[in-house]
Short mmCIF file of N, CA and C and ligand atoms in Angstrom, two decimals:
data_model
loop_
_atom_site.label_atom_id
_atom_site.label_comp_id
_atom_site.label_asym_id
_atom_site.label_seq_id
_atom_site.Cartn_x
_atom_site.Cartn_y
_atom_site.Cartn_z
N UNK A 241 -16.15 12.44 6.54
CA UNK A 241 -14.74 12.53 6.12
C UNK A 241 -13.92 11.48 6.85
N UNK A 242 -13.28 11.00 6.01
CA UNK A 242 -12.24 9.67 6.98
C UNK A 242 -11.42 10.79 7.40
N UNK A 243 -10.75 9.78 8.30
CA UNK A 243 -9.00 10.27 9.36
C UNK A 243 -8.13 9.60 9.12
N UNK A 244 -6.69 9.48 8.64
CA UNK A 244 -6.10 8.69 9.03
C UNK A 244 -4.72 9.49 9.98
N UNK A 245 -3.85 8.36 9.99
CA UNK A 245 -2.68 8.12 10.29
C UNK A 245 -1.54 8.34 9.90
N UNK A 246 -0.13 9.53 10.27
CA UNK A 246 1.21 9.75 9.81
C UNK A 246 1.47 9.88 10.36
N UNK A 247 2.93 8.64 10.77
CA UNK A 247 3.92 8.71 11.73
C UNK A 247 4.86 9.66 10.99
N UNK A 248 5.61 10.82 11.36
CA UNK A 248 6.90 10.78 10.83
C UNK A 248 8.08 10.40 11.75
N UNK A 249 8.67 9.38 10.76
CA UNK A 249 9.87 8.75 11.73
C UNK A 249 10.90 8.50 12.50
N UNK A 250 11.50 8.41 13.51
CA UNK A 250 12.44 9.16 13.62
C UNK A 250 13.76 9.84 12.47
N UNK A 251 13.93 8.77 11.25
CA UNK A 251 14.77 9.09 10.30
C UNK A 251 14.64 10.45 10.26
N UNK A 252 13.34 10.46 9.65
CA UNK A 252 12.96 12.61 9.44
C UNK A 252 12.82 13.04 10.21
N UNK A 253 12.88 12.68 11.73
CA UNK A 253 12.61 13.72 12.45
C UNK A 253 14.34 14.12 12.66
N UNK A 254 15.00 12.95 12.65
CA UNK A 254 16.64 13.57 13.05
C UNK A 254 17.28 14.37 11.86
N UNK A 255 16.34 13.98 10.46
CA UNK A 255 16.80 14.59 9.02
C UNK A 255 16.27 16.29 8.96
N UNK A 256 15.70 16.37 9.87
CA UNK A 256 14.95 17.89 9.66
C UNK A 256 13.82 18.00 8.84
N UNK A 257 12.97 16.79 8.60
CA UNK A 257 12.23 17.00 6.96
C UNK A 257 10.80 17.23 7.82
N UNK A 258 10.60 17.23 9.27
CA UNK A 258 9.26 17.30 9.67
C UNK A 258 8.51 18.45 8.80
N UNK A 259 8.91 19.89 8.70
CA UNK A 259 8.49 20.88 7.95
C UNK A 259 7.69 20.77 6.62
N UNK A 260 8.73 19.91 5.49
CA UNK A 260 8.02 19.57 4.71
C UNK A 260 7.47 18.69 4.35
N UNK A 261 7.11 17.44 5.21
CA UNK A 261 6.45 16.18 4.99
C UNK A 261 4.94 16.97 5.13
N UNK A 262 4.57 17.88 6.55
CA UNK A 262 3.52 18.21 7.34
C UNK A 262 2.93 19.37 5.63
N UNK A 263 3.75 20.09 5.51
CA UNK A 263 3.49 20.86 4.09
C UNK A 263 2.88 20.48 3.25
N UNK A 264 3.79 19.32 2.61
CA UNK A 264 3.01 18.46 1.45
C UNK A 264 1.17 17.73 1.56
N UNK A 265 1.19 17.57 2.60
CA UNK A 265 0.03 17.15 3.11
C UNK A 265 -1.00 18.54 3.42
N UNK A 266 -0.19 19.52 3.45
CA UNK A 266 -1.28 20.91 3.41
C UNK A 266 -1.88 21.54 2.44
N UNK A 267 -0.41 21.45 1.55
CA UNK A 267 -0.77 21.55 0.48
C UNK A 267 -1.92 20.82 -0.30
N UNK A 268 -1.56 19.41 -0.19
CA UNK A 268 -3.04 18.87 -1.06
C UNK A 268 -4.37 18.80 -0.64
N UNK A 269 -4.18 19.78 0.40
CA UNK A 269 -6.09 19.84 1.26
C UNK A 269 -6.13 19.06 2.09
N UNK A 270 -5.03 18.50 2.61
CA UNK A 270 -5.25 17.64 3.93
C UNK A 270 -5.42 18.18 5.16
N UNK A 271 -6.44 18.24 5.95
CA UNK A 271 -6.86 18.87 7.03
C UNK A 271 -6.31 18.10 8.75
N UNK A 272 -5.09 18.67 9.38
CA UNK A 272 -4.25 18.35 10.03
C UNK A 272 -5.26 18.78 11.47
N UNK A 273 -5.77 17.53 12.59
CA UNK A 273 -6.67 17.50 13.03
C UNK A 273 -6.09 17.03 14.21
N UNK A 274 -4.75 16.37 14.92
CA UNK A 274 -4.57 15.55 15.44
C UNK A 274 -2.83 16.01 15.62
N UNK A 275 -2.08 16.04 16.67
CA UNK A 275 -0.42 16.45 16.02
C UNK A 275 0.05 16.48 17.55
N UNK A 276 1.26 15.28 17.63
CA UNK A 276 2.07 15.19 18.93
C UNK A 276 3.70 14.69 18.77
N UNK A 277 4.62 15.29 19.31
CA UNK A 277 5.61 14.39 19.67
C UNK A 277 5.58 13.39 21.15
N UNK A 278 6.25 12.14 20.34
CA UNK A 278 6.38 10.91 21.12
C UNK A 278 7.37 10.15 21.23
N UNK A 279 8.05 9.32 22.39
CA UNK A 279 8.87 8.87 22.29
C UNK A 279 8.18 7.17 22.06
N UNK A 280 7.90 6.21 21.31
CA UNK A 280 7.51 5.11 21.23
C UNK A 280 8.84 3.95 22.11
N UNK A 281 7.21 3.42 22.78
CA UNK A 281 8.14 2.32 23.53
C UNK A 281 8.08 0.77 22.57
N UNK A 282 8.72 -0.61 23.29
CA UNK A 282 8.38 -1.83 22.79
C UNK A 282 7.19 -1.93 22.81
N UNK A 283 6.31 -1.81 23.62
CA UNK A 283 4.80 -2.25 24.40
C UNK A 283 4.48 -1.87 22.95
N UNK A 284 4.03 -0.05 23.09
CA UNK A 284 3.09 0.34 21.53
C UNK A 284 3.39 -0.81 20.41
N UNK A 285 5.42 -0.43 20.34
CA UNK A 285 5.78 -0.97 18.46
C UNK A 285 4.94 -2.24 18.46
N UNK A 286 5.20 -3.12 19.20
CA UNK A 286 4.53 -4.56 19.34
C UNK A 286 3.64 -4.78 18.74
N UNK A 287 2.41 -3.90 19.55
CA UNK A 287 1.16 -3.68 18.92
C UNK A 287 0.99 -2.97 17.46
N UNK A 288 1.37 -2.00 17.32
CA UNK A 288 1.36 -1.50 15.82
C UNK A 288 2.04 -2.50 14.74
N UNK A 289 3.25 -2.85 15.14
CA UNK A 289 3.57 -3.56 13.44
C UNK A 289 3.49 -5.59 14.35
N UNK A 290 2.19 -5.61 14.72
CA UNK A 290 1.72 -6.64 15.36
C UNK A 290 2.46 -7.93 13.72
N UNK A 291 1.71 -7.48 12.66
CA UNK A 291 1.99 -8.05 11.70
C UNK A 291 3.71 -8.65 11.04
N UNK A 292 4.25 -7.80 12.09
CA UNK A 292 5.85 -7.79 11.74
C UNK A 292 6.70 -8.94 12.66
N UNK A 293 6.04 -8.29 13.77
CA UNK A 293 6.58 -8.50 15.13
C UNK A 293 7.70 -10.09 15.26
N UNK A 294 7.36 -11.04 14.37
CA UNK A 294 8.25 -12.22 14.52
C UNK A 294 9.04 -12.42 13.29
N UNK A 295 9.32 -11.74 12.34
CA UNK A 295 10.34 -11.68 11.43
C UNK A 295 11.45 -10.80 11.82
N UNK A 296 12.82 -11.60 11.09
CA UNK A 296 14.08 -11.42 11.53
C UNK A 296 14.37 -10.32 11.49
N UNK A 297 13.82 -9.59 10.63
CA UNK A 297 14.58 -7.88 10.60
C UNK A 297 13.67 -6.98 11.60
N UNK A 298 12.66 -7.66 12.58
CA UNK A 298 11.87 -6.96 13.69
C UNK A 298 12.76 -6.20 14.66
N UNK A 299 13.33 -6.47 15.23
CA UNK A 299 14.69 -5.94 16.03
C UNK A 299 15.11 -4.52 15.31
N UNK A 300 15.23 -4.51 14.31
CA UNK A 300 16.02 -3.42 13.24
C UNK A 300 14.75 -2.47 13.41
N UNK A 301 13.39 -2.65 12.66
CA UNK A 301 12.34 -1.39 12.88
C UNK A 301 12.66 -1.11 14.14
N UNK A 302 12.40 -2.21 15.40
CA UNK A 302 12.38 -1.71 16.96
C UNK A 302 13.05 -0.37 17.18
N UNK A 303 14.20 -0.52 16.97
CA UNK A 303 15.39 0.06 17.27
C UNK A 303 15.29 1.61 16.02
N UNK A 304 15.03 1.33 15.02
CA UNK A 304 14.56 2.42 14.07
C UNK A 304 14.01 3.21 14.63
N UNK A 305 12.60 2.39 15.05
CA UNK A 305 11.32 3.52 15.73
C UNK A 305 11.08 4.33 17.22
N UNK A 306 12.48 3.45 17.44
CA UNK A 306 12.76 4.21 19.32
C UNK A 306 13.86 5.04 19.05
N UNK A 307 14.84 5.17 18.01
CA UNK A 307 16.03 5.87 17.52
C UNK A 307 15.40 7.78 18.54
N UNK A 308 14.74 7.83 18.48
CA UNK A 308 14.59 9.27 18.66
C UNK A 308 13.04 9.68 18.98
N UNK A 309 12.21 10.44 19.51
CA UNK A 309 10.80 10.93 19.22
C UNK A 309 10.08 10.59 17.64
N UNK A 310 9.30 10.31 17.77
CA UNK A 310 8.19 10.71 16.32
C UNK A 310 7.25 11.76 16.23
N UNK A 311 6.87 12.05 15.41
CA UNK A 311 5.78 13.14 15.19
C UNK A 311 4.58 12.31 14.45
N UNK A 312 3.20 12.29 15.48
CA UNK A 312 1.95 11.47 15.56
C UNK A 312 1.39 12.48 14.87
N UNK A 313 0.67 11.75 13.50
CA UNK A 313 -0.36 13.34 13.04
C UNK A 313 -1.45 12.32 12.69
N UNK A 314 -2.84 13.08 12.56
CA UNK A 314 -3.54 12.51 12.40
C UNK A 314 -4.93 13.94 11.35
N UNK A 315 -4.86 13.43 10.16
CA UNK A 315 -5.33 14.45 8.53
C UNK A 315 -6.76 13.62 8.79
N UNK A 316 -7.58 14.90 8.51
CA UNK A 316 -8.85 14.40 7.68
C UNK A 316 -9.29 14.85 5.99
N UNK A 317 -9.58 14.05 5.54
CA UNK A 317 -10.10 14.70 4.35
C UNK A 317 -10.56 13.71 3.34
N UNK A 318 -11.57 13.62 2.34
CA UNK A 318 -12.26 12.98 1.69
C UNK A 318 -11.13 11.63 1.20
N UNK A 319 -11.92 10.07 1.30
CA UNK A 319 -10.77 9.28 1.28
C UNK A 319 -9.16 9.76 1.47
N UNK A 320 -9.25 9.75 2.50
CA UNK A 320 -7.82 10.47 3.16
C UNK A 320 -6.93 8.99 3.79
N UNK A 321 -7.40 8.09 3.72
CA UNK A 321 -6.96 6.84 4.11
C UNK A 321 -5.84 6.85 2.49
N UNK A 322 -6.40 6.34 1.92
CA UNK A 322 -5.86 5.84 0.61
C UNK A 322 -4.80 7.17 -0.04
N UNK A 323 -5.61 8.44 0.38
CA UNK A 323 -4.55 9.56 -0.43
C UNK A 323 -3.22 9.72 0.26
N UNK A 324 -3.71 9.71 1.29
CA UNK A 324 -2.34 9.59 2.25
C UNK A 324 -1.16 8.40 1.90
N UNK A 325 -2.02 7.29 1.89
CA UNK A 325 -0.91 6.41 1.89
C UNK A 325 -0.58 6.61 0.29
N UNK A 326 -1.07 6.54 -0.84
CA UNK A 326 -0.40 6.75 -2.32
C UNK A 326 0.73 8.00 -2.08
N UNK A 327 0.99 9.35 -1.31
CA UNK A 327 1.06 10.23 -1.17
C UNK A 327 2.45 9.74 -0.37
N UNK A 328 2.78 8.68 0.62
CA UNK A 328 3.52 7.93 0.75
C UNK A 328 4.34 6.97 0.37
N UNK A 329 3.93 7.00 -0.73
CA UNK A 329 4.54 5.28 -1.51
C UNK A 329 4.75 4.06 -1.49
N UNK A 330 5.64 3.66 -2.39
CA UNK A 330 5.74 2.19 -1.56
C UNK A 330 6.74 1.91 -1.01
N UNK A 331 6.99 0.65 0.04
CA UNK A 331 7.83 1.04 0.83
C UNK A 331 9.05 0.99 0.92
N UNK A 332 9.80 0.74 -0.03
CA UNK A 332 10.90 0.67 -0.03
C UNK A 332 10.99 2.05 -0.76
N UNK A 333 11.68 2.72 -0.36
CA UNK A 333 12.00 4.42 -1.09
C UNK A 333 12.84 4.10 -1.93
N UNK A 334 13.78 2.89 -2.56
CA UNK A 334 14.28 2.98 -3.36
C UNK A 334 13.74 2.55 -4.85
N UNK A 335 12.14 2.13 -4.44
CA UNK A 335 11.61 1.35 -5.29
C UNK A 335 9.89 2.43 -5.60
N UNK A 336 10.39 3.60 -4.57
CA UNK A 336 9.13 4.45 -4.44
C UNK A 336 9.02 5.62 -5.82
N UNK A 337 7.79 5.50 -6.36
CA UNK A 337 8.00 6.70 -7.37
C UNK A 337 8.14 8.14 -6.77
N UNK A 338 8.74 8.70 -7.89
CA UNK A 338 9.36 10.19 -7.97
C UNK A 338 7.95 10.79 -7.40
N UNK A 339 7.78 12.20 -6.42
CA UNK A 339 6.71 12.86 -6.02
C UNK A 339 5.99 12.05 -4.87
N UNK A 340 6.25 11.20 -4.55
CA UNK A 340 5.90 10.63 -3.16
C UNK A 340 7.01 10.73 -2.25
N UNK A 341 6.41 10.57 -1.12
CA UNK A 341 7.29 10.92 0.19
C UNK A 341 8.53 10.51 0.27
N UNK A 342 8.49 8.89 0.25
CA UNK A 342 9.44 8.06 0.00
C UNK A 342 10.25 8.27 -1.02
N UNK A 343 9.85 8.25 -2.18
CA UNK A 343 10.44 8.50 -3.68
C UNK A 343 11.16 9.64 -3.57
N UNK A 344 10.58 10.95 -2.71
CA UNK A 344 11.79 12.10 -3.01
C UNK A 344 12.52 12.22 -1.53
N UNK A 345 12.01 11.75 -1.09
CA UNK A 345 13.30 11.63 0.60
C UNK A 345 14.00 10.54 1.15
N UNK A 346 13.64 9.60 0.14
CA UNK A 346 14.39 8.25 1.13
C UNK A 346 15.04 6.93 0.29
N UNK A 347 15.84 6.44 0.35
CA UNK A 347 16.58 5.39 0.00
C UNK A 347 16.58 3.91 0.20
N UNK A 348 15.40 3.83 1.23
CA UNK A 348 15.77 2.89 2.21
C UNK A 348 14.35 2.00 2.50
N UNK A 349 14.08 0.45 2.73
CA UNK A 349 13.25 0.13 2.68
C UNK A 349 12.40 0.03 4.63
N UNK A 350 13.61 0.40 5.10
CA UNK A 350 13.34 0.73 6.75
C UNK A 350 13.59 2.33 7.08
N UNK A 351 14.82 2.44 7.01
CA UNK A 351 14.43 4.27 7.16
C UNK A 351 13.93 5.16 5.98
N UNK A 352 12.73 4.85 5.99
CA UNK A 352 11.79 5.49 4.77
C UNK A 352 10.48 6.14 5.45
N UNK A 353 10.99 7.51 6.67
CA UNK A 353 10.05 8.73 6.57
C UNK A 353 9.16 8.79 7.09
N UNK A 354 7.77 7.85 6.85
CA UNK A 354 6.78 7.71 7.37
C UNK A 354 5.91 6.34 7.36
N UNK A 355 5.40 6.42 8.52
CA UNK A 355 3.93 5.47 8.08
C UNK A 355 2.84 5.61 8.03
N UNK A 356 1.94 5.06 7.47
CA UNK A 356 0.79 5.73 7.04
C UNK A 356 -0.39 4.16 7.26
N UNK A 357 -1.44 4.90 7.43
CA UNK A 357 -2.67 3.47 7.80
C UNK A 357 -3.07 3.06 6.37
N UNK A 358 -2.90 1.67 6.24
CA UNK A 358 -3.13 0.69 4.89
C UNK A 358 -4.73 0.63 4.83
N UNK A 359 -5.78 1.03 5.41
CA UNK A 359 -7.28 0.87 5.54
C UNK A 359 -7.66 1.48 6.65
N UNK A 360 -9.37 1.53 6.45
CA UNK A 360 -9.66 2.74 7.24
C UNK A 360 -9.82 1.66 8.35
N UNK A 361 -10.26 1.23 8.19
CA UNK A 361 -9.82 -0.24 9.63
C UNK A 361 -9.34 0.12 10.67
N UNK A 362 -7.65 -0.52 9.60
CA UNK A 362 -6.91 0.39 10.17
C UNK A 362 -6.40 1.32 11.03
N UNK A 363 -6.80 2.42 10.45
CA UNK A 363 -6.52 3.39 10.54
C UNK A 363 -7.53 3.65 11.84
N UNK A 364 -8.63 3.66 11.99
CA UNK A 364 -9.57 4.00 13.14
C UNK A 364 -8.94 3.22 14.29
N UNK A 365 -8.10 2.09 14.40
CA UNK A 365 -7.38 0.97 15.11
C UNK A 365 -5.69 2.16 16.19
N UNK A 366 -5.33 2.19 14.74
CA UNK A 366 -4.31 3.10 14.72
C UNK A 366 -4.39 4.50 15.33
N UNK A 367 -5.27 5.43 15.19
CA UNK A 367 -5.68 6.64 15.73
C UNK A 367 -5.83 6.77 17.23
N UNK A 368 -6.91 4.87 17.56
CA UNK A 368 -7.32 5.09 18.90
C UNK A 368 -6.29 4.27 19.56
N UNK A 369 -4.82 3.94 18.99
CA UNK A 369 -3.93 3.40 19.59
C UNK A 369 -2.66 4.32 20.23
N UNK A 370 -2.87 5.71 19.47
CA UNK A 370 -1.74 7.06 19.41
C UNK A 370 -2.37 7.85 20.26
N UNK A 371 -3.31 8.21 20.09
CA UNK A 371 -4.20 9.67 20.30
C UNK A 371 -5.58 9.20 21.35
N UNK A 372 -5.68 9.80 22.29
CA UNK A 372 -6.78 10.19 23.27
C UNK A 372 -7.77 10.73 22.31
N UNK A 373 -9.19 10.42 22.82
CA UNK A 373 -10.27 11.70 22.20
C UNK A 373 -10.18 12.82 21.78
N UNK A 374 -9.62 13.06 23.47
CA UNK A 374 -9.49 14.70 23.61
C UNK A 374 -8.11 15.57 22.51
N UNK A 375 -7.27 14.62 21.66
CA UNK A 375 -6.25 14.59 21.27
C UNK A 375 -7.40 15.71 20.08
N UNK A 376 -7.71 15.11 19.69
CA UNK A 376 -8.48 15.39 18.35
C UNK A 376 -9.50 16.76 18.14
N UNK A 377 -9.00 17.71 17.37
CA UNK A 377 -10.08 19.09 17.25
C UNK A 377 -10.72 19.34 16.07
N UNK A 378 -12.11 19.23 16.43
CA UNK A 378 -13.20 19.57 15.20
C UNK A 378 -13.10 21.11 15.17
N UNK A 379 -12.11 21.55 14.39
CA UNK A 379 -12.46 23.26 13.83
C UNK A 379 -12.83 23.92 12.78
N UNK A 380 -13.19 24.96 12.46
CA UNK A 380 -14.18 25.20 11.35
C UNK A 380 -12.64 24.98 9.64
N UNK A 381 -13.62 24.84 8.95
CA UNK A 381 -12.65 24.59 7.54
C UNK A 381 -13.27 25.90 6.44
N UNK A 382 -12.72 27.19 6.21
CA UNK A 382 -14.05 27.87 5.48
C UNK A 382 -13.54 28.07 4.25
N UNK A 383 -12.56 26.79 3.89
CA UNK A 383 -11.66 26.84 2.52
C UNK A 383 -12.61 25.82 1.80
N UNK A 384 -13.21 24.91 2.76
CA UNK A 384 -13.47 23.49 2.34
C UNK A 384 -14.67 23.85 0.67
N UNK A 385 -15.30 24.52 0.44
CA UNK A 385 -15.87 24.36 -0.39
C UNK A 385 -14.91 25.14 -1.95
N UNK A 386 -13.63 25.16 -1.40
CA UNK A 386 -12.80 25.45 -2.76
C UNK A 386 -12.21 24.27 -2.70
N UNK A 387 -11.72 22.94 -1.64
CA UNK A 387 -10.48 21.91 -2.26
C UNK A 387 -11.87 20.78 -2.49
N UNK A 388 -13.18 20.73 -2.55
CA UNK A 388 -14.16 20.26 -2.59
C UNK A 388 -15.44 20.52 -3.92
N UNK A 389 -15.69 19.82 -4.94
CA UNK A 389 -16.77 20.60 -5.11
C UNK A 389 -18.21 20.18 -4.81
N UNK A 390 -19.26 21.09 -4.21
CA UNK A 390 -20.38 20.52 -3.58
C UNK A 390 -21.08 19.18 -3.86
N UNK A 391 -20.91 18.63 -4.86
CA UNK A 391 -21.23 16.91 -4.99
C UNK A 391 -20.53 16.33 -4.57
N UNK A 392 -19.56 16.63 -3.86
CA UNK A 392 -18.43 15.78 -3.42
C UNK A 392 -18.90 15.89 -1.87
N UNK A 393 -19.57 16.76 -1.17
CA UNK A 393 -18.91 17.20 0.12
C UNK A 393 -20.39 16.29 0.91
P1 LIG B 513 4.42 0.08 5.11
O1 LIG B 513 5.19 0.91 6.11
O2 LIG B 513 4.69 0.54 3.70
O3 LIG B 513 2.95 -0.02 5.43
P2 LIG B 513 4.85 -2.67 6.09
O4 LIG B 513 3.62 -2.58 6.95
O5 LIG B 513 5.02 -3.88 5.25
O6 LIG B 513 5.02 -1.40 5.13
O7 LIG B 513 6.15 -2.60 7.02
C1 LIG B 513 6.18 -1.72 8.11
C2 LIG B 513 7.57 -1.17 8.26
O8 LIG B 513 8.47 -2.21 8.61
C3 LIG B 513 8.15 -0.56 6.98
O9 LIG B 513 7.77 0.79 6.80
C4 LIG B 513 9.62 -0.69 7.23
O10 LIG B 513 10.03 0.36 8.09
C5 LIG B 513 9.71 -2.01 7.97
N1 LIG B 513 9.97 -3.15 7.06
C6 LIG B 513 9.06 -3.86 6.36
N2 LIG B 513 9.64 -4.83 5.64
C7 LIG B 513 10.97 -4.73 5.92
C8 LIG B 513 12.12 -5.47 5.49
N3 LIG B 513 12.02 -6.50 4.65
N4 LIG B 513 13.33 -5.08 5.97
C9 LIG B 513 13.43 -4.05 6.83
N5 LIG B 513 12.38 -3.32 7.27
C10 LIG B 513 11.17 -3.65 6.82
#
């Protein structure tokens, strides 16, 4: 089973939406394996949006993503890389379809909710950049052969 990656941002965490971002993701059989509040410093952001880091509106995420604590989660479940992030949208929430994260909570192509790992790469990059080992609990699933069917598992 892959793992990935959901920041929720400070936007939602000051919006109150932590409740139902973590929901929506329960709802679709996502198996919530991994779960912390954090205050993110420069050092981490740096490293995470490494890809960002020298364009002009970098300053603006900075300041976005230190605005307040985040909530670090970390879902397992069959291609859970890719469901997650579709399940997220795209990134501008004003440009995000209806029933994704973005699309029904956000307006905005910076305060838009969450982030999510683009590949399992990624995402294995990302996990061991948030979360300790010990962060992480293998517990029993005894639903798994109803959101699964046995050729799948
Ligand atoms: P995503 O979060 O969808 O994976 P990116 O990796 O391209 O998107 O960007 C990371 C984050 O940087 C975005 O979620 C957004 O918060 C911010 N961002 C990206 N592009 C812009 C932009 N042009 N203006 C403002 N913020 C941006």
């Amino acid at each position: 089973m892959e793992k990935t990656l959901l920041i929720i941002k400070p936007c939602a965490v000051q919006r109150g939406l932590i409740g139902q971002i973590i929901t929506r993701l329960e709802n679709r059989g996502l198996k919530l394996v991994a779960m912390k509040m954090a205050q993110l410093d420069k050092e981490i952001l740096a490293a995470h949006y490494s890809h960002l880091v020298n364009k002009p509106f970098y300053p603006i995420i900075e300041a976005s993503m230190m605005a307040s604590p985040v909530i670090l989660t970390a879902w397992e479940g069959l291609q859970a890389v890719s469901v997650v992030r579709e399940m997220a949208g795209t990134t501008d929430g004003k440009k995000a379809a209806p029933g994704t994260l973005r699309g029904d909570f956000c307006m905005s192509h910076q305060e838009n909710i969450v982030h999510t790992s683009d590949s399992l790469e990624t995402a294995e990059q990302e996990l061991a950049r948030f979360f300790k080992p010990e962060d992480f609990f293998d517990y029993p699933s005894p639903l798994l052969n109803y959101l699964y069917a046995s050729d799948e598992l």
